[in-house]
Coordinates of C-alpha atoms in Angstrom, one line a residue:
M201 CA 22.6 16.3 -27.1
S202 CA 24.5 15.1 -24.1
L203 CA 23.0 14.9 -20.6
D204 CA 24.9 18.1 -19.7
E205 CA 23.7 20.0 -22.7
S206 CA 20.1 19.2 -21.8
D207 CA 20.4 20.5 -18.2
D208 CA 18.4 23.6 -18.8
V209 CA 15.4 21.4 -19.8
F210 CA 15.7 18.3 -17.6
E211 CA 17.8 19.6 -14.7
P212 CA 16.8 23.3 -14.4
R213 CA 18.8 25.4 -11.9
I214 CA 16.3 27.9 -10.4
L215 CA 18.0 30.7 -8.4
S216 CA 15.3 33.4 -8.0
G217 CA 14.0 34.6 -4.7
L218 CA 10.4 35.0 -3.8
N219 CA 8.9 38.1 -2.2
N220 CA 7.1 37.7 1.2
L221 CA 3.5 38.7 0.6
G222 CA 2.7 38.7 4.3
N223 CA 3.5 35.6 6.4
T224 CA 4.0 33.6 3.2
C225 CA 7.5 32.3 4.0
Y226 CA 5.9 28.8 4.3
F227 CA 4.7 29.1 0.7
N228 CA 8.1 30.5 -0.6
S229 CA 10.1 27.8 1.1
G230 CA 7.8 25.0 -0.1
L231 CA 8.0 26.3 -3.6
Q232 CA 11.8 26.6 -3.5
L233 CA 11.9 23.0 -2.3
L234 CA 9.7 21.8 -5.2
A235 CA 11.8 23.9 -7.6
S236 CA 14.9 21.8 -6.5
A237 CA 13.1 18.6 -7.5
T238 CA 14.1 18.8 -11.1
P239 CA 12.2 15.8 -12.4
F240 CA 9.0 17.5 -11.1
V241 CA 9.8 20.8 -12.7
S242 CA 10.7 19.3 -16.1
A243 CA 7.6 17.1 -16.0
L244 CA 5.4 20.0 -15.2
T245 CA 6.7 21.9 -18.2
Q246 CA 6.3 18.8 -20.4
V247 CA 2.6 18.3 -19.6
A248 CA 1.7 22.0 -19.6
S249 CA 0.8 21.9 -23.3
T250 CA -1.4 18.8 -22.9
V251 CA -3.6 20.0 -20.0
V252 CA -7.3 20.1 -20.9
R253 CA -8.3 23.6 -21.9
G254 CA -11.8 25.0 -21.8
D255 CA -11.2 28.2 -23.8
D256 CA -12.1 26.7 -27.2
E257 CA -14.8 24.5 -28.6
T258 CA -12.8 21.3 -28.6
G259 CA -11.5 22.0 -25.2
A260 CA -14.9 22.6 -23.8
R261 CA -16.1 19.2 -25.1
H262 CA -13.0 17.5 -23.7
A263 CA -13.5 19.1 -20.3
G264 CA -16.9 17.7 -19.8
L265 CA -15.6 14.1 -20.4
H266 CA -12.3 14.3 -18.5
P267 CA -12.8 12.4 -15.3
F268 CA -10.7 14.7 -13.1
H269 CA -10.5 18.0 -15.0
S270 CA -11.2 21.3 -13.1
P271 CA -10.8 24.7 -14.7
S272 CA -9.4 26.0 -11.4
R273 CA -6.8 23.2 -11.2
A274 CA -5.8 23.7 -14.8
A275 CA -5.3 27.4 -14.1
L276 CA -3.2 26.5 -11.0
L277 CA -1.0 24.2 -13.1
K278 CA -0.5 26.9 -15.8
S279 CA 0.4 29.4 -13.2
A280 CA 2.9 27.0 -11.5
V281 CA 4.6 26.5 -14.8
E282 CA 4.8 30.2 -15.5
T283 CA 6.1 31.0 -12.0
L284 CA 8.8 28.3 -12.2
D285 CA 9.8 29.5 -15.7
D286 CA 10.1 33.1 -14.4
M287 CA 12.2 31.9 -11.5
Q288 CA 14.5 30.1 -14.0
S289 CA 14.8 32.8 -16.5
G290 CA 17.0 34.9 -14.2
G291 CA 15.7 38.2 -15.3
Q292 CA 15.2 39.4 -11.7
S293 CA 16.7 38.5 -8.4
S294 CA 13.2 37.9 -6.8
L295 CA 9.6 37.9 -7.9
A296 CA 6.2 37.9 -6.2
P297 CA 4.2 34.6 -6.7
T298 CA 0.9 36.5 -6.3
S299 CA -1.1 34.7 -9.0
L300 CA 0.1 31.3 -7.9
L301 CA -0.7 31.9 -4.3
R302 CA -4.1 33.3 -5.1
L303 CA -5.1 30.3 -7.3
F304 CA -3.7 27.9 -4.7
S305 CA -5.7 29.6 -1.9
K306 CA -8.9 29.5 -4.0
L307 CA -8.6 25.7 -4.2
N308 CA -7.4 25.4 -0.6
P309 CA -9.4 28.0 1.5
Q310 CA -7.4 27.1 4.7
F311 CA -4.5 29.0 3.2
E312 CA -6.4 32.2 2.6
G313 CA -5.4 35.4 4.4
M314 CA -2.0 36.3 5.8
H315 CA -1.8 33.8 8.6
Q316 CA 1.1 31.6 9.4
Q317 CA 0.7 28.1 7.8
D318 CA 2.4 24.7 7.8
C319 CA 4.9 24.3 4.9
P320 CA 4.6 20.4 4.6
E321 CA 0.8 20.8 4.5
M322 CA 1.1 23.4 1.8
I323 CA 3.4 21.1 -0.3
T324 CA 1.0 18.2 0.1
S325 CA -2.0 20.3 -1.0
M326 CA -0.1 21.8 -4.0
L327 CA 0.9 18.4 -5.3
S328 CA -2.5 16.9 -4.7
Q329 CA -4.2 19.7 -6.8
L330 CA -1.6 19.4 -9.6
E331 CA -1.8 15.6 -9.6
D332 CA -5.6 15.5 -9.9
E333 CA -5.6 17.6 -13.1
V334 CA -3.5 15.1 -15.1
K335 CA -3.8 11.8 -13.3
T336 CA -5.2 8.5 -14.4
E337 CA -6.3 5.7 -12.1
V338 CA -5.0 2.3 -13.1
Y339 CA -6.2 -1.2 -12.5
T340 CA -3.1 -3.3 -11.8
T341 CA -4.8 -6.4 -13.5
E342 CA -5.0 -4.4 -16.8
V343 CA -1.3 -3.4 -16.5
L344 CA -0.1 -6.9 -15.8
K345 CA -2.0 -8.3 -18.8
E346 CA -0.1 -5.9 -21.0
L347 CA 3.3 -6.7 -19.5
S348 CA 2.8 -10.5 -19.2
S349 CA 5.1 -11.1 -22.2
S350 CA 7.7 -8.5 -21.2
S351 CA 11.2 -9.6 -19.9
P352 CA 13.1 -6.5 -19.0
A353 CA 16.8 -6.6 -18.4
A354 CA 16.9 -3.8 -15.8
S355 CA 16.6 -5.1 -12.3
S356 CA 14.5 -2.0 -11.3
S357 CA 11.9 -2.9 -13.9
Q358 CA 11.8 -6.5 -12.8
R359 CA 11.2 -5.3 -9.2
Y360 CA 8.5 -2.9 -10.4
M361 CA 6.6 -5.7 -12.1
S362 CA 7.0 -7.8 -8.9
V363 CA 5.5 -4.9 -6.9
L364 CA 2.5 -4.7 -9.3
G365 CA 2.1 -8.5 -9.0
L366 CA 2.1 -8.3 -5.2
V367 CA -0.4 -5.3 -5.2
D368 CA -2.7 -7.3 -7.5
E369 CA -2.4 -10.3 -5.2
V370 CA -3.3 -8.2 -2.2
H371 CA -6.3 -6.8 -3.9
R372 CA -7.6 -10.2 -5.0
A373 CA -7.2 -11.6 -1.4
N374 CA -8.9 -8.6 0.1
A375 CA -11.8 -9.0 -2.4
E376 CA -12.3 -12.6 -1.4
E377 CA -12.2 -11.7 2.3
E378 CA -14.8 -8.9 1.7
V379 CA -17.1 -11.3 -0.1
E380 CA -16.8 -13.7 2.9
A381 CA -17.5 -10.9 5.3
Q382 CA -20.6 -9.7 3.3
H383 CA -22.0 -13.2 3.1
K384 CA -21.7 -13.6 6.9
K385 CA -23.9 -10.4 7.1
G386 CA -26.5 -12.1 4.9
K387 CA -25.6 -10.2 1.7
L388 CA -25.3 -13.3 -0.5
E389 CA -25.6 -11.3 -3.7
Y390 CA -22.2 -9.6 -3.0
T391 CA -19.4 -10.8 -5.4
A392 CA -15.8 -10.0 -6.0
A393 CA -16.9 -7.7 -8.8
D394 CA -18.6 -5.5 -6.2
Y395 CA -15.3 -5.0 -4.4
H396 CA -13.4 -1.9 -5.6
P397 CA -9.7 -1.9 -4.5
P398 CA -7.6 1.3 -4.4
R399 CA -6.4 2.0 -7.9
W400 CA -2.7 2.6 -8.8
V401 CA -2.5 6.3 -9.5
R402 CA -0.4 7.6 -12.5
S403 CA 0.5 11.2 -12.8
S404 CA 3.4 12.4 -14.9
V405 CA 3.6 15.5 -12.7
T406 CA 3.9 13.9 -9.3
D407 CA 5.1 10.3 -10.1
C408 CA 8.6 11.3 -9.1
F409 CA 7.4 11.7 -5.5
R410 CA 5.3 8.5 -5.4
G411 CA 6.2 5.5 -3.4
A412 CA 4.3 2.5 -2.0
A413 CA 4.2 0.9 1.4
L414 CA 2.9 -2.6 2.5
H415 CA 1.1 -2.8 5.8
T416 CA 0.5 -6.2 7.5
I417 CA -1.2 -7.3 10.7
S418 CA -0.6 -10.9 11.8
C419 CA -2.9 -12.6 14.3
S420 CA -0.9 -14.4 17.1
K421 CA -3.7 -17.0 17.5
C422 CA -4.6 -18.2 14.0
S423 CA -1.7 -16.7 12.0
Y424 CA -4.1 -14.9 9.7
T425 CA -2.4 -11.9 8.0
S426 CA -4.2 -8.9 6.8
R427 CA -2.4 -6.9 4.0
T428 CA -3.0 -3.5 2.5
V429 CA -1.0 -1.3 0.2
D430 CA -0.9 2.5 0.3
E431 CA 0.8 5.0 -2.0
F432 CA 2.5 8.0 -0.5
T433 CA 4.3 11.2 -1.6
S434 CA 6.1 11.8 1.6
L435 CA 7.1 10.0 4.8
S436 CA 6.1 11.5 8.1
L437 CA 8.3 10.5 11.0
E438 CA 7.7 11.0 14.6
I439 CA 10.7 12.3 16.6
P440 CA 11.2 9.4 19.1
S441 CA 11.3 10.1 22.8
P442 CA 14.2 9.0 25.0
H443 CA 12.0 6.1 26.2
Q444 CA 11.3 4.9 22.6
R445 CA 15.0 5.1 21.8
R446 CA 16.1 3.1 24.8
A447 CA 13.3 0.5 24.2
Y448 CA 14.4 0.1 20.6
V449 CA 18.0 -0.5 21.5
S450 CA 17.0 -3.1 24.2
R451 CA 15.0 -5.0 21.5
H452 CA 17.8 -4.6 18.9
P453 CA 21.2 -4.6 20.8
N454 CA 23.3 -5.1 17.7
V455 CA 22.0 -2.0 15.9
I456 CA 24.7 0.3 14.5
R457 CA 24.7 3.9 15.8
Y458 CA 26.9 6.9 14.7
D459 CA 28.8 9.6 16.5
A460 CA 28.5 13.3 15.6
E461 CA 31.0 13.0 12.8
G462 CA 29.1 10.1 11.1
N463 CA 31.5 7.4 12.3
P464 CA 29.9 4.1 13.4
L465 CA 30.1 3.4 17.1
N466 CA 31.0 -0.1 18.2
D467 CA 28.8 -2.0 20.8
Q468 CA 31.1 -1.2 23.7
S469 CA 31.1 2.6 23.2
T470 CA 27.3 2.7 22.7
R471 CA 26.8 0.9 26.0
K472 CA 29.1 3.1 28.0
S473 CA 27.4 5.1 30.7
S474 CA 26.4 8.7 30.0
G475 CA 29.2 9.8 32.4
G476 CA 31.9 8.1 30.3
Y477 CA 30.7 9.2 26.8
R478 CA 28.4 12.2 26.3
W479 CA 26.3 12.4 23.1
W480 CA 26.9 15.3 20.8
N481 CA 24.5 18.2 20.5
P482 CA 25.4 21.5 18.8
V483 CA 23.1 23.5 21.1
K484 CA 25.2 22.6 24.0
Y485 CA 28.4 23.9 22.3
I486 CA 26.9 27.0 20.9
A487 CA 25.1 28.1 24.1
G488 CA 28.0 27.2 26.3
V489 CA 25.6 26.7 29.2
C490 CA 26.2 24.6 32.3
T491 CA 25.0 21.0 32.4
F492 CA 22.1 21.8 34.7
V493 CA 20.7 24.6 32.5
Y494 CA 21.4 22.5 29.4
S495 CA 19.4 19.6 30.8
C496 CA 16.5 21.9 31.7
I497 CA 16.3 23.5 28.2
V498 CA 17.1 20.6 25.9
G499 CA 16.7 17.5 28.0
D500 CA 19.6 15.1 28.8
D501 CA 18.4 11.6 27.9
G502 CA 21.7 10.0 28.8
L503 CA 22.0 8.2 25.5
P504 CA 25.7 8.0 24.4
Y505 CA 25.0 8.8 20.7
P506 CA 23.1 11.6 18.9
L507 CA 19.7 11.2 17.3
T508 CA 20.0 10.5 13.6
L509 CA 17.5 10.2 10.8
E510 CA 18.4 6.5 10.5
E511 CA 17.3 6.0 14.1
C512 CA 14.0 7.8 13.4
L513 CA 13.5 5.4 10.4
D514 CA 14.4 2.3 12.5
I515 CA 11.8 3.2 15.1
H516 CA 9.2 4.2 12.5
F517 CA 9.5 0.9 10.7
D518 CA 9.9 -1.3 13.8
E519 CA 7.2 -3.9 14.3
E520 CA 4.5 -3.0 16.8
K521 CA 2.9 -5.4 19.2
L522 CA -0.9 -5.0 19.6
H523 CA -1.9 -6.1 23.0
G524 CA -3.7 -5.0 26.2
A525 CA -6.1 -2.2 25.4
N526 CA -4.8 -2.1 21.8
K527 CA -5.7 -5.6 20.8
Y528 CA -6.6 -6.5 17.2
R529 CA -10.0 -7.8 16.1
C530 CA -9.1 -10.7 13.8
P531 CA -11.7 -11.3 11.1
K532 CA -11.0 -15.0 11.1
C533 CA -11.0 -15.5 14.9
E534 CA -13.8 -12.9 15.2
Q535 CA -12.4 -11.8 18.6
L536 CA -9.9 -9.4 20.1
V537 CA -6.4 -11.0 20.0
E538 CA -2.8 -10.0 20.3
A539 CA -1.2 -9.3 16.9
T540 CA 2.0 -7.9 15.3
K541 CA 1.8 -4.9 13.0
R542 CA 4.4 -4.2 10.4
H543 CA 5.0 -1.9 7.5
S544 CA 7.7 -1.8 4.9
L545 CA 8.5 0.0 1.6
L546 CA 7.3 -1.7 -1.5
W547 CA 8.6 1.0 -3.9
C548 CA 10.9 3.8 -3.2
P549 CA 10.2 7.1 -5.0
E550 CA 12.7 8.9 -7.2
V551 CA 12.4 12.0 -5.0
L552 CA 11.8 11.2 -1.3
M553 CA 10.4 13.8 1.0
I554 CA 10.7 13.2 4.8
H555 CA 8.6 15.2 7.1
L556 CA 10.0 15.4 10.7
K557 CA 6.9 15.9 12.9
R558 CA 8.3 18.5 15.3
F559 CA 4.9 20.0 16.3
E560 CA 2.9 18.2 19.0
V561 CA -0.7 19.0 19.9
G562 CA -2.4 17.8 23.1
A563 CA -5.8 18.3 24.6
Y564 CA -4.6 21.4 26.5
W565 CA -1.1 22.1 25.1
T566 CA 1.0 22.6 22.0
S567 CA 4.7 22.4 21.6
K568 CA 7.6 22.1 19.2
R569 CA 10.3 19.4 19.5
H570 CA 13.7 21.1 19.0
D571 CA 15.8 17.9 19.1
P572 CA 18.8 18.2 16.7
I573 CA 18.7 15.3 14.2
I574 CA 21.8 14.3 12.2
F575 CA 20.9 13.3 8.6
P576 CA 23.0 11.9 5.8
A577 CA 23.7 14.2 2.9
G578 CA 25.4 12.0 0.3
H579 CA 27.7 14.9 -0.8
A580 CA 31.5 14.6 -0.3
S581 CA 31.7 18.2 1.0
T582 CA 29.9 17.3 4.3
K583 CA 31.0 15.2 7.3
W584 CA 27.9 13.1 6.8
S585 CA 28.7 12.2 3.2
R586 CA 27.1 8.8 3.3
P587 CA 24.0 8.4 1.2
L588 CA 20.6 7.6 2.7
D589 CA 20.2 3.8 2.4
L590 CA 16.6 2.4 2.7
K591 CA 17.3 -1.2 1.9
A592 CA 16.6 -2.2 5.6
F593 CA 13.1 -0.9 5.3
E594 CA 12.1 -2.6 2.0
T595 CA 9.6 -5.5 1.8
T596 CA 11.8 -8.5 2.3
S597 CA 10.4 -10.6 -0.5
L598 CA 11.1 -7.8 -3.0
A599 CA 14.4 -6.5 -1.7
G600 CA 16.6 -8.0 -4.4
G601 CA 18.9 -5.9 -6.7
P602 CA 20.8 -2.8 -5.9
S603 CA 19.9 -0.9 -2.7
P604 CA 18.2 2.5 -3.4
A605 CA 20.6 5.2 -2.2
Y606 CA 19.6 8.8 -1.8
E607 CA 21.4 12.1 -1.9
L608 CA 20.2 15.2 -0.1
T609 CA 18.8 17.9 -2.5
G610 CA 16.7 20.2 -0.2
V611 CA 15.9 21.1 3.3
V612 CA 13.1 23.3 4.7
N613 CA 13.9 24.8 8.1
H614 CA 11.5 26.1 10.7
H615 CA 12.9 28.7 13.1
G616 CA 10.9 29.6 16.2
S617 CA 8.2 27.9 18.2
F618 CA 4.6 26.6 17.7
G619 CA 3.2 30.0 18.2
G620 CA 5.3 31.8 15.6
G621 CA 8.3 31.3 13.5
H622 CA 9.9 31.7 10.1
Y623 CA 10.6 29.2 7.2
T624 CA 13.8 29.1 5.1
A625 CA 15.0 26.5 2.6
F626 CA 18.3 25.1 1.5
A627 CA 18.5 23.8 -2.1
H628 CA 21.4 21.9 -3.9
K629 CA 21.9 23.3 -7.4
G630 CA 24.3 20.8 -8.8
A631 CA 28.1 20.3 -8.4
A632 CA 29.0 23.6 -10.0
L633 CA 26.8 25.8 -7.7
G634 CA 26.4 23.7 -4.6
W635 CA 24.1 24.7 -1.8
V636 CA 22.1 27.9 -1.7
L637 CA 20.0 29.4 1.2
C638 CA 16.5 30.7 0.1
N639 CA 15.2 33.2 2.6
D640 CA 12.2 34.7 0.9
A641 CA 13.6 37.3 -1.6
S642 CA 17.2 36.5 -0.7
V643 CA 19.1 33.6 -2.4
K644 CA 22.8 33.2 -1.5
R645 CA 25.5 30.5 -1.4
A646 CA 25.6 28.4 1.7
D647 CA 28.3 26.2 3.2
A648 CA 27.4 22.4 3.2
E649 CA 28.3 22.1 6.9
V650 CA 25.6 24.7 7.7
V651 CA 23.0 22.7 5.8
V652 CA 23.6 19.5 7.9
D653 CA 23.5 21.5 11.1
S654 CA 20.2 23.3 10.2
Q655 CA 16.8 23.4 11.9
E656 CA 15.4 20.8 9.6
Y657 CA 11.6 20.3 9.3
L658 CA 11.4 18.7 5.9
L659 CA 14.1 16.8 4.0
M660 CA 14.2 16.0 0.3
Y661 CA 16.4 13.3 -1.2
R662 CA 16.9 12.2 -4.8
K663 CA 17.6 8.6 -5.8
Q664 CA 21.1 8.0 -7.1
R665 CA 22.4 5.6 -9.7
P666 CA 24.3 2.6 -8.3
A667 CA 28.0 2.2 -8.8
S668 CA 29.1 2.0 -12.4
N669 CA 28.3 -1.2 -14.1
D670 CA 27.1 -2.4 -17.6
E671 CA 23.4 -1.9 -16.7
N672 CA 24.1 1.6 -15.4
M673 CA 25.9 2.6 -18.6
S674 CA 23.0 1.3 -20.7
E675 CA 20.6 3.3 -18.6
R676 CA 22.6 6.5 -19.0
S677 CA 22.6 5.9 -22.8
M678 CA 18.8 5.4 -22.8
A679 CA 18.3 8.6 -20.8
Q680 CA 20.3 10.5 -23.4
L681 CA 18.2 8.9 -26.2
A682 CA 14.9 9.8 -24.5
R683 CA 16.1 13.4 -24.0
K684 CA 16.8 13.6 -27.8
Y685 CA 13.2 12.5 -28.6
L686 CA 11.7 14.9 -26.1
S687 CA 13.8 17.9 -27.4
N688 CA 12.6 20.6 -29.8
K689 CA 14.4 18.8 -32.6
P690 CA 13.7 15.0 -32.2
P691 CA 15.4 12.5 -34.5
V692 CA 13.7 12.2 -37.9
T693 CA 12.0 8.8 -38.3
S694 CA 10.4 7.0 -41.3
P695 CA 6.6 6.5 -41.3
N696 CA 7.2 2.8 -42.1
N697 CA 9.7 2.3 -39.4
E698 CA 8.4 4.1 -36.3
V699 CA 6.0 3.5 -33.4
M700 CA 4.3 5.8 -31.0
V701 CA 5.6 5.9 -27.4
Q702 CA 4.0 7.8 -24.5
R703 CA 5.9 11.0 -23.9
S704 CA 5.4 10.7 -20.1
W705 CA 7.3 7.4 -20.1
L706 CA 10.1 8.9 -22.2
H707 CA 10.3 11.6 -19.6
R708 CA 10.7 9.0 -16.9
V709 CA 13.6 7.4 -18.8
A710 CA 15.2 10.8 -19.3
T711 CA 15.0 11.8 -15.6
F712 CA 14.4 8.8 -13.4
V713 CA 17.0 6.3 -12.1
E714 CA 14.3 3.6 -12.1
P715 CA 11.6 4.5 -14.8
G716 CA 9.9 1.1 -14.8
P717 CA 8.4 -0.6 -17.8
L718 CA 6.4 1.2 -20.5
L719 CA 2.7 1.5 -20.0
N720 CA 1.7 2.7 -23.5
R721 CA -2.1 3.0 -23.4
L722 CA -3.9 6.2 -22.5
C723 CA -6.5 4.3 -20.4
Y724 CA -6.1 1.4 -17.9
C725 CA -9.4 2.0 -16.2
G726 CA -10.5 -1.7 -16.7
G727 CA -13.0 -3.4 -14.5
A728 CA -16.7 -2.9 -15.4
K729 CA -17.3 -0.8 -18.5
P730 CA -16.5 2.8 -17.3
A731 CA -18.6 5.8 -18.0
L732 CA -17.7 7.8 -21.1
H733 CA -14.5 9.7 -20.2
Y734 CA -11.5 11.2 -21.8
H735 CA -7.8 11.2 -20.8
G736 CA -6.2 13.6 -23.3
T737 CA -5.4 13.8 -27.0
V738 CA -3.5 11.0 -28.6
A739 CA -1.5 13.6 -30.7
S740 CA -0.1 15.3 -27.6
A741 CA 0.5 12.1 -25.5
Y742 CA 2.7 10.2 -27.9
Q743 CA 6.1 10.7 -29.6
K744 CA 7.3 9.0 -32.8
V745 CA 10.2 6.7 -32.0
A746 CA 12.2 4.6 -34.5
C747 CA 11.5 0.9 -34.2
S748 CA 15.2 0.1 -33.5
D749 CA 15.4 2.7 -30.7
Y750 CA 12.2 1.3 -29.2
E751 CA 13.6 -2.2 -29.2
Q752 CA 16.6 -1.0 -27.2
L753 CA 14.3 0.8 -24.7
S754 CA 11.9 -2.1 -24.2
A755 CA 14.7 -4.7 -24.0
L756 CA 16.2 -2.7 -21.0
Y757 CA 13.0 -1.5 -19.3
G758 CA 10.2 -3.7 -20.6
G759 CA 7.2 -2.9 -22.6
P760 CA 4.7 -4.3 -25.2
P761 CA 6.3 -6.3 -28.1
L762 CA 7.1 -4.3 -31.2
D763 CA 4.2 -5.8 -33.2
Q764 CA 1.7 -4.7 -30.5
M765 CA 2.9 -1.1 -30.5
L766 CA 0.9 1.7 -31.9
S767 CA 1.9 2.6 -35.4
T768 CA 1.7 6.2 -36.8
Q769 CA -1.2 5.2 -39.0
S770 CA -3.2 3.6 -36.1
V771 CA -2.7 6.7 -34.0
Q772 CA -3.9 8.9 -36.9
Q773 CA -7.0 6.8 -37.2
T774 CA -7.5 6.8 -33.5
L775 CA -7.3 10.6 -33.6
V776 CA -10.0 10.7 -36.3
D777 CA -12.2 8.3 -34.4
E778 CA -11.6 10.4 -31.2
V779 CA -12.8 13.7 -32.9
Q780 CA -15.9 12.0 -34.4
W781 CA -16.7 10.4 -31.0
L782 CA -16.4 13.8 -29.2
R783 CA -18.7 15.3 -31.8
R784 CA -21.3 12.7 -31.0
Q785 CA -21.1 13.6 -27.3
K786 CA -21.6 17.3 -27.9

């Protein structure tokens, strides 16, 4: 089975419209955006059969021991799979997502009724509910122990292990600092074991959206640096004001900016006066209004280049000086001091969602920013065919290897104002179909140039493989191999020459550019002995893989040595022990 032949399973092309049930364009557009994230759709289908069920005796026992199981969330996940499957089947031009919306609103009461809602908020809430049903929380120390002897060839896996090492280092340092802080308060019994750092979340459904960011604050007086790590499923970017844009350029005079056609501007052209070089804005050309009216409606900031997504990212990740009324209380100096705040990307997700925060809420006012923003598409059919490059925003110490480049796969538009409006979505359906416009029940072909000149509110990008090289060819071969094992007719293996590999990781290899090393245990809870809990059945979590194939996979991506892998016999014994254990808990 080639990559192309498995497209229906791993790269589904969903082309069905969604009926508006009464101000539900936000829901329809959000669902269409998620439907164009094919790693998410195929993962959702893969895990549907392994979700804890409470409708039989065994399922009822499992449900009581699963740390995150909720019957309502399980029903939502099942309905999401059914809705996406109906959308993909092509039996009808549009359908009504009534059941999915009802179950979603039940878990998120703020979306009940027929009121206008925020699409990015809906997507965040949907992913959170689906994630919670199938997630596990991982102690990085436990993972690093298992991978200590692994030496993957893939640069992405090497970087992933470096990220885990840095996260563990940050957690240990924060534990020591918390012990010191508690002792200063007189709580001498407090130890590092009492500190509970944030756990690394794993969820086969939402892992494609998951990235990680490193936040640091450095004291200007004693040079102490505080570090924290946060995971994210989307980046929220403020739309910079003219003052912020000018201030950034004054601090970084050599920064490259682009004209309306995506061509880089040299230093001289960007420094020309506004009278000598006007920056591009489609509203001005479409409206055909005079300069005075245009300035009143849109605002003429005098900058000789258009606002781009790269500029929004530059300003978002620019270091911030904490001074004046915004000084930092240093835990070492124990006083308010000037400091520098920075944040950077530790790990870039496979599917990157960028929320452009167009709505502003003040004490006595609300408004929407209508600034046009030029964003890279990564498709040759558009004038902005450059991919989105995030290398400049990566954590410097971990920025080795190929730069993560992204291609645009979806856009959610908001038409209107803060008080009322309408959502639509653009989705890219592969080279053969190109772009489509999803407007509730209507789905029709769209020109790429219309997409990049849209009223963007939410952008979705997918990570692309680097230029062809030996490593890239090996990764494509391994993706094809993983898809074979996850198919309805996997390769036949011999009981004496096979190991059990987690299906969720095989899915990452099949659909991710950077799947990372194999974490093959069901539980990495670690720490103090956890309460009795249950993560899922061994039988449904693993796939039999020939030893020779596993050695190829682990050599490239990393994983436990072959002699430490689960054999068929050990899994069968684990399954027997599991059933007996569950009976004792009844």
